[in-house]
PDB file of C-alpha atoms in Angstrom:
ATOM      1  CA  MET A1438     -15.951  -7.602  18.105  1.00 52.00           C
ATOM      2  CA  ASP A1439     -17.884  -4.522  16.957  1.00 61.00           C
ATOM      3  CA  LEU A1440     -15.794  -1.808  15.412  1.00 60.00           C
ATOM      4  CA  LYS A1441     -17.160   1.714  14.831  1.00 67.00           C
ATOM      5  CA  PRO A1442     -17.227   2.914  11.351  1.00 61.00           C
ATOM      6  CA  SER A1443     -14.642   5.610  10.510  1.00 59.00           C
ATOM      7  CA  LYS A1444     -13.877   7.966   7.686  1.00 61.00           C
ATOM      8  CA  LEU A1445     -10.709   5.936   7.332  1.00 60.00           C
ATOM      9  CA  GLY A1446     -12.807   3.130   5.963  1.00 63.00           C
ATOM     10  CA  THR A1447     -14.143   5.216   2.997  1.00 74.00           C
ATOM     11  CA  LYS A1448     -12.700   5.462  -0.459  1.00 77.00           C
ATOM     12  CA  ASP A1449     -13.564   9.109  -0.627  1.00 83.00           C
ATOM     13  CA  TYR A1450     -11.434   9.908   2.331  1.00 84.00           C
ATOM     14  CA  TRP A1451      -8.443   8.269   0.769  1.00 81.00           C
ATOM     15  CA  GLN A1452      -9.180   9.752  -2.695  1.00 89.00           C
ATOM     16  CA  ASP A1453      -9.168  13.203  -1.028  1.00 89.00           C
ATOM     17  CA  PHE A1454      -6.108  12.507   1.079  1.00 86.00           C
ATOM     18  CA  TYR A1455      -3.928  11.446  -1.872  1.00 89.00           C
ATOM     19  CA  LYS A1456      -5.114  14.437  -3.977  1.00 94.00           C
ATOM     20  CA  VAL A1457      -3.443  16.545  -1.202  1.00 91.00           C
ATOM     21  CA  GLU A1458      -0.344  14.342  -1.142  1.00 91.00           C
ATOM     22  CA  ILE A1459      -0.037  14.677  -5.000  1.00 90.00           C
ATOM     23  CA  ARG A1460      -0.314  18.478  -4.699  1.00 93.00           C
ATOM     24  CA  ASN A1461       2.374  18.532  -1.990  1.00 92.00           C
ATOM     25  CA  PHE A1462       4.637  16.334  -3.949  1.00 90.00           C
ATOM     26  CA  GLN A1463       4.274  18.417  -7.135  1.00 91.00           C
ATOM     27  CA  GLU A1464       5.169  21.603  -5.044  1.00 91.00           C
ATOM     28  CA  ASN A1465       7.990  19.886  -3.313  1.00 86.00           C
ATOM     29  CA  PRO A1466       9.420  16.704  -4.786  1.00 84.00           C
ATOM     30  CA  SER A1467      11.215  15.821  -1.447  1.00 82.00           C
ATOM     31  CA  ASP A1468       7.648  15.461   0.183  1.00 72.00           C
ATOM     32  CA  THR A1469       6.688  12.024  -1.031  1.00 76.00           C
ATOM     33  CA  GLY A1470       3.873  11.580   1.493  1.00 67.00           C
ATOM     34  CA  GLU A1471       2.882  10.265   4.866  1.00 70.00           C
ATOM     35  CA  CYS A1472       4.781   7.131   6.234  1.00 59.00           C
ATOM     36  CA  TRP A1473       1.915   5.376   7.971  1.00 57.00           C
ATOM     37  CA  PHE A1474       2.873   3.836  11.566  1.00 51.00           C
ATOM     38  CA  ASP A1475       6.392   5.558  11.178  1.00 62.00           C
ATOM     39  CA  ASP A1476       6.158   6.489  14.867  1.00 61.00           C
ATOM     40  CA  SER A1477       6.359   2.869  15.824  1.00 59.00           C
ATOM     41  CA  GLY A1478       9.057   2.081  13.209  1.00 70.00           C
ATOM     42  CA  ALA A1479       6.761  -0.358  11.469  1.00 80.00           C
ATOM     43  CA  GLN A1480       8.097   0.218   7.960  1.00 81.00           C
ATOM     44  CA  ASP A1481      11.741  -0.037   9.100  1.00 89.00           C
ATOM     45  CA  GLN A1482      10.962  -3.290  10.820  1.00 92.00           C
ATOM     46  CA  ILE A1483       9.224  -4.803   7.824  1.00 91.00           C
ATOM     47  CA  VAL A1484      11.904  -3.724   5.476  1.00 94.00           C
ATOM     48  CA  ARG A1485      14.673  -5.017   7.659  1.00 95.00           C
ATOM     49  CA  TYR A1486      12.972  -8.414   8.115  1.00 95.00           C
ATOM     50  CA  VAL A1487      12.340  -8.819   4.350  1.00 95.00           C
ATOM     51  CA  ALA A1488      15.891  -7.655   3.421  1.00 96.00           C
ATOM     52  CA  ASP A1489      17.400 -10.067   5.992  1.00 96.00           C
ATOM     53  CA  THR A1490      15.120 -12.993   5.246  1.00 96.00           C
ATOM     54  CA  PHE A1491      15.284 -12.854   1.466  1.00 95.00           C
ATOM     55  CA  ALA A1492      18.926 -11.569   1.063  1.00 92.00           C
ATOM     56  CA  GLY A1493      20.139 -12.592  -2.408  1.00 92.00           C
ATOM     57  CA  GLN A1494      16.941 -13.989  -3.557  1.00 95.00           C
ATOM     58  CA  ASP A1495      14.811 -12.704  -6.443  1.00 96.00           C
ATOM     59  CA  VAL A1496      11.381 -12.364  -5.027  1.00 97.00           C
ATOM     60  CA  GLU A1497       7.855 -11.383  -6.132  1.00 96.00           C
ATOM     61  CA  VAL A1498       6.417  -8.858  -3.817  1.00 96.00           C
ATOM     62  CA  LEU A1499       2.759  -7.676  -3.599  1.00 94.00           C
ATOM     63  CA  ASP A1500       1.876  -4.784  -1.423  1.00 93.00           C
ATOM     64  CA  LEU A1501      -1.927  -4.576  -0.638  1.00 91.00           C
ATOM     65  CA  GLY A1502      -3.096  -1.076  -0.242  1.00 89.00           C
ATOM     66  CA  THR A1503       0.100   0.429  -1.315  1.00 92.00           C
ATOM     67  CA  GLY A1504      -0.667   4.047  -0.688  1.00 90.00           C
ATOM     68  CA  ASN A1505       2.207   6.159  -1.740  1.00 92.00           C
ATOM     69  CA  GLY A1506       4.458   3.030  -2.277  1.00 94.00           C
ATOM     70  CA  ARG A1507       6.948   4.015   0.472  1.00 93.00           C
ATOM     71  CA  LEU A1508       7.140   0.498   1.730  1.00 95.00           C
ATOM     72  CA  LEU A1509       8.152  -0.923  -1.688  1.00 97.00           C
ATOM     73  CA  PHE A1510      10.578   1.941  -2.075  1.00 96.00           C
ATOM     74  CA  GLY A1511      12.153   1.046   1.268  1.00 95.00           C
ATOM     75  CA  LEU A1512      12.667  -2.564   0.058  1.00 96.00           C
ATOM     76  CA  ARG A1513      14.311  -1.334  -3.158  1.00 97.00           C
ATOM     77  CA  ASP A1514      16.554   1.069  -1.091  1.00 95.00           C
ATOM     78  CA  GLU A1515      17.744  -2.182   0.880  1.00 95.00           C
ATOM     79  CA  ASP A1516      18.548  -3.779  -2.426  1.00 94.00           C
ATOM     80  CA  VAL A1517      15.718  -6.331  -2.292  1.00 95.00           C
ATOM     81  CA  GLU A1518      15.679  -7.825  -5.794  1.00 96.00           C
ATOM     82  CA  GLY A1519      12.698  -9.030  -7.828  1.00 96.00           C
ATOM     83  CA  LYS A1520       9.368  -7.824  -9.071  1.00 97.00           C
ATOM     84  CA  PHE A1521       7.291  -5.455  -7.013  1.00 97.00           C
ATOM     85  CA  LEU A1522       3.603  -4.780  -7.434  1.00 96.00           C
ATOM     86  CA  GLY A1523       1.809  -2.248  -5.324  1.00 95.00           C
ATOM     87  CA  ILE A1524      -2.111  -2.268  -5.615  1.00 94.00           C
ATOM     88  CA  ASP A1525      -4.622   0.144  -4.196  1.00 92.00           C
ATOM     89  CA  TYR A1526      -8.284   0.828  -4.831  1.00 88.00           C
ATOM     90  CA  VAL A1527      -7.677   4.616  -4.742  1.00 90.00           C
ATOM     91  CA  ALA A1528      -6.698   6.187  -8.079  1.00 94.00           C
ATOM     92  CA  THR A1529      -4.869   9.113  -6.524  1.00 95.00           C
ATOM     93  CA  SER A1530      -2.902   6.793  -4.377  1.00 93.00           C
ATOM     94  CA  VAL A1531      -1.600   4.886  -7.388  1.00 96.00           C
ATOM     95  CA  GLU A1532      -1.002   8.149  -9.163  1.00 96.00           C
ATOM     96  CA  LEU A1533       1.163   9.477  -6.407  1.00 95.00           C
ATOM     97  CA  ALA A1534       3.106   6.232  -5.978  1.00 96.00           C
ATOM     98  CA  GLN A1535       3.838   6.168  -9.766  1.00 97.00           C
ATOM     99  CA  GLN A1536       4.933   9.900  -9.851  1.00 96.00           C
ATOM    100  CA  VAL A1537       7.287   9.256  -6.908  1.00 96.00           C
ATOM    101  CA  ALA A1538       8.714   6.084  -8.568  1.00 97.00           C
ATOM    102  CA  ASP A1539       9.266   7.818 -11.870  1.00 97.00           C
ATOM    103  CA  ALA A1540      10.912  10.871 -10.214  1.00 96.00           C
ATOM    104  CA  GLU A1541      13.145   8.854  -8.015  1.00 95.00           C
ATOM    105  CA  GLY A1542      13.902   5.991 -10.466  1.00 96.00           C
ATOM    106  CA  TYR A1543      12.288   3.061  -8.628  1.00 97.00           C
ATOM    107  CA  ASP A1544      11.536  -0.104 -10.594  1.00 96.00           C
ATOM    108  CA  VAL A1545       8.059  -0.818  -9.024  1.00 97.00           C
ATOM    109  CA  GLU A1546       4.725  -1.522 -10.822  1.00 97.00           C
ATOM    110  CA  PHE A1547       1.565   0.163  -9.532  1.00 97.00           C
ATOM    111  CA  GLN A1548      -2.001  -0.880 -10.438  1.00 94.00           C
ATOM    112  CA  GLN A1549      -5.510   0.543  -9.327  1.00 92.00           C
ATOM    113  CA  VAL A1550      -7.205  -2.636  -8.139  1.00 88.00           C
ATOM    114  CA  ASP A1551      -9.865  -3.342  -5.498  1.00 82.00           C
ATOM    115  CA  PHE A1552      -8.420  -6.694  -4.429  1.00 73.00           C
ATOM    116  CA  LEU A1553     -11.762  -7.582  -2.620  1.00 71.00           C
ATOM    117  CA  LYS A1554     -13.760  -7.158  -5.812  1.00 72.00           C
ATOM    118  CA  SER A1555     -11.346  -7.993  -8.526  1.00 66.00           C
ATOM    119  CA  SER A1556      -9.219 -11.095  -9.307  1.00 70.00           C
ATOM    120  CA  ALA A1557      -7.439  -9.366 -12.197  1.00 66.00           C
ATOM    121  CA  TRP A1558      -4.117  -9.536 -10.144  1.00 65.00           C
ATOM    122  CA  THR A1559      -4.452 -13.071  -9.022  1.00 71.00           C
ATOM    123  CA  ASP A1560      -2.877 -14.710 -12.027  1.00 78.00           C
ATOM    124  CA  ARG A1561       0.579 -13.959 -10.589  1.00 83.00           C
ATOM    125  CA  ARG A1562       2.204 -15.797  -7.649  1.00 89.00           C
ATOM    126  CA  PHE A1563       3.899 -13.910  -4.915  1.00 93.00           C
ATOM    127  CA  ASP A1564       6.639 -14.812  -2.462  1.00 95.00           C
ATOM    128  CA  ILE A1565       5.768 -12.055  -0.180  1.00 94.00           C
ATOM    129  CA  VAL A1566       2.347 -10.244   0.417  1.00 91.00           C
ATOM    130  CA  LEU A1567       2.519  -7.060   2.512  1.00 90.00           C
ATOM    131  CA  ASP A1568      -0.088  -5.030   4.308  1.00 84.00           C
ATOM    132  CA  LYS A1569       0.609  -2.085   6.620  1.00 71.00           C
ATOM    133  CA  GLY A1570      -2.786  -0.886   7.533  1.00 64.00           C
ATOM    134  CA  THR A1571      -5.295  -1.935   4.755  1.00 61.00           C
ATOM    135  CA  LEU A1572      -6.992  -4.535   6.839  1.00 64.00           C
ATOM    136  CA  ASP A1573      -7.534  -1.774   9.444  1.00 60.00           C
ATOM    137  CA  ALA A1574      -9.204   0.469   6.909  1.00 59.00           C
ATOM    138  CA  ILE A1575     -11.337  -2.416   5.580  1.00 62.00           C
ATOM    139  CA  ALA A1576     -12.524  -3.237   9.080  1.00 60.00           C
ATOM    140  CA  LEU A1577     -13.476   0.488   9.605  1.00 56.00           C
ATOM    141  CA  SER A1578     -15.659   0.531   6.441  1.00 68.00           C
ATOM    142  CA  VAL A1579     -18.733   2.714   6.847  1.00 56.00           C
ATOM    143  CA  SER A1580     -20.625   1.223   3.879  1.00 57.00           C
ATOM    144  CA  SER A1581     -23.758  -0.462   5.302  1.00 45.00           C
ATOM    145  CA  ASP A1582     -23.974  -2.717   2.194  1.00 49.00           C
ATOM    146  CA  ASP A1583     -20.253  -3.713   2.479  1.00 50.00           C
ATOM    147  CA  LYS A1584     -19.983  -6.703   4.678  1.00 50.00           C
ATOM    148  CA  THR A1585     -16.261  -7.310   3.871  1.00 50.00           C
ATOM    149  CA  GLY A1586     -14.869  -5.874   7.133  1.00 44.00           C
ATOM    150  CA  PRO A1587     -17.099  -7.894   9.489  1.00 46.00           C
ATOM    151  CA  GLN A1588     -16.448 -10.982   7.397  1.00 42.00           C
ATOM    152  CA  LEU A1589     -12.701 -10.457   7.596  1.00 44.00           C
ATOM    153  CA  LEU A1590     -12.906 -10.202  11.290  1.00 42.00           C
ATOM    154  CA  ARG A1591     -14.800 -13.531  11.597  1.00 42.00           C
ATOM    155  CA  ASN A1592     -12.249 -15.254   9.565  1.00 34.00           C
TER     156      ASN A1592
END
């Protein structure tokens, strides 16, 4: 399958996107950012499934391409217990997620990591690995020297 490259597959797009989100949050702390796929209820479905499936368990959760961290915050709001790590390759994403976590008192760890190019985060084991759109962005990469998207599609 041939996908057409998109700006959604560029780091610059996301860096700029989260700069605006940070500014919005700083001006209005109730504006914690865009909830991707909210119109389909994706986040609520994921949160409900994880909360029901792992009720009463202490779980290690990894959120790939965490963005503003809202998925992990949703799990905390539903009293899912354990250690949560959100990673994203965009510095401004991690900055926003950490600002929201600090402001709202969420116990969540965030790191700037390009999980396709770094193994720094792989020394941990996770019970749950979440992705709510990161694979889409990878597949839409516009970089001609980045063969990651097509390779992932083949696999």
